[in-house]
Amino acid sequence: DSKVKIKNELKNLQTDKTIIENLNENTFKNSHGSSAIHANMILVNPEFAAERGAINVVQHEMMHQLLRNTLADNPRAAIALGNAVDQILSELDPDVVAQSEMSSRLTAYMKKPQAVRAEEKITLLMDALKSGDIKINRSLGNKLKSPIRRILQAAGRKNVELNTAEDVLNFITDI
């Protein structure tokens, strides 16, 4: 059992090494940031981020780390979360979504595996909500329940649930 753990950790560190080696001046100069999850490292390109008005880079990369740690062995769960984001977006004005920064940034991931695209959808929706690029009108009931839910979750009295699109939206906005 310990040999398997060590083998997995070495594999994870090798993945981080590959990510870091693939970052060079040319690739990083066109990126807001990147993360090496197992090395607990977040890299930010402050000049590029400032030029693009990317105010959420560290939180975006931390969300990637959280999702990768949580969904590493379950790409189907990542895809289900991505589908929940699609459902959330389908309830909005399609023109607003199509013209959003989120939509244009997602095009860079079109050739990536579905689980990777799903993870990026979650992080980009979080960015879009933080920046105001996409606005979601929540019901009064939801606005009243949200602080109570967060308090109960922080106190360990309620688990974070990701069963519905609304649960996923709560998760994204609570981070």
Steps between C-alpha positions, in 0.01 A plus 500: 500500500779747582680403177188587303472836681863581427460396137192723464674795665798462268265491202331818625833677545604391151180658366588824681853485361360467147268798556786713626736389221236585238473851638746719327516868420298456180219292649478684830499849350150428361364350822341651809648226715559132554529257786710200591254332728719249682782746546247741656610768260295765325671708235349836403590720206407837655569707188279289273231468767496878555479567125199269476333618821533150646437574867438143608812313386611358835147392592459349150818294539407399856164376368691291244702348782189429705322340204804293398546373854132418527433362151839351408373144482151582382483672159128414478435715806692787339288462187181498709609826666574648156154393386355679803681817388348453154156477662565820700611682184203369300269691733669831411470725196691309228633824347648609835669161544627490139651849529658437841871480574425154642375379162800634313743346752325162479578475129867440589394170660282361220756234402572396859341190658144547624600478869759778450242720325253433781751608766577816303128579465470502878802725554403736218142530627642589840716768333205633298281528810776675698572750221133562418552371144206269567227583748256251647190625673441286806160473663432676829460160668839390372660826614359445849601132513858549374651651819329237714629220274856640512491532880374142539766373258776691680381356831504147355123466540426479128698340220577675172265348246555485125185317394331775297598796286390723789736310735786550255421871472497525880839327514647736239366814664595389853868459412 
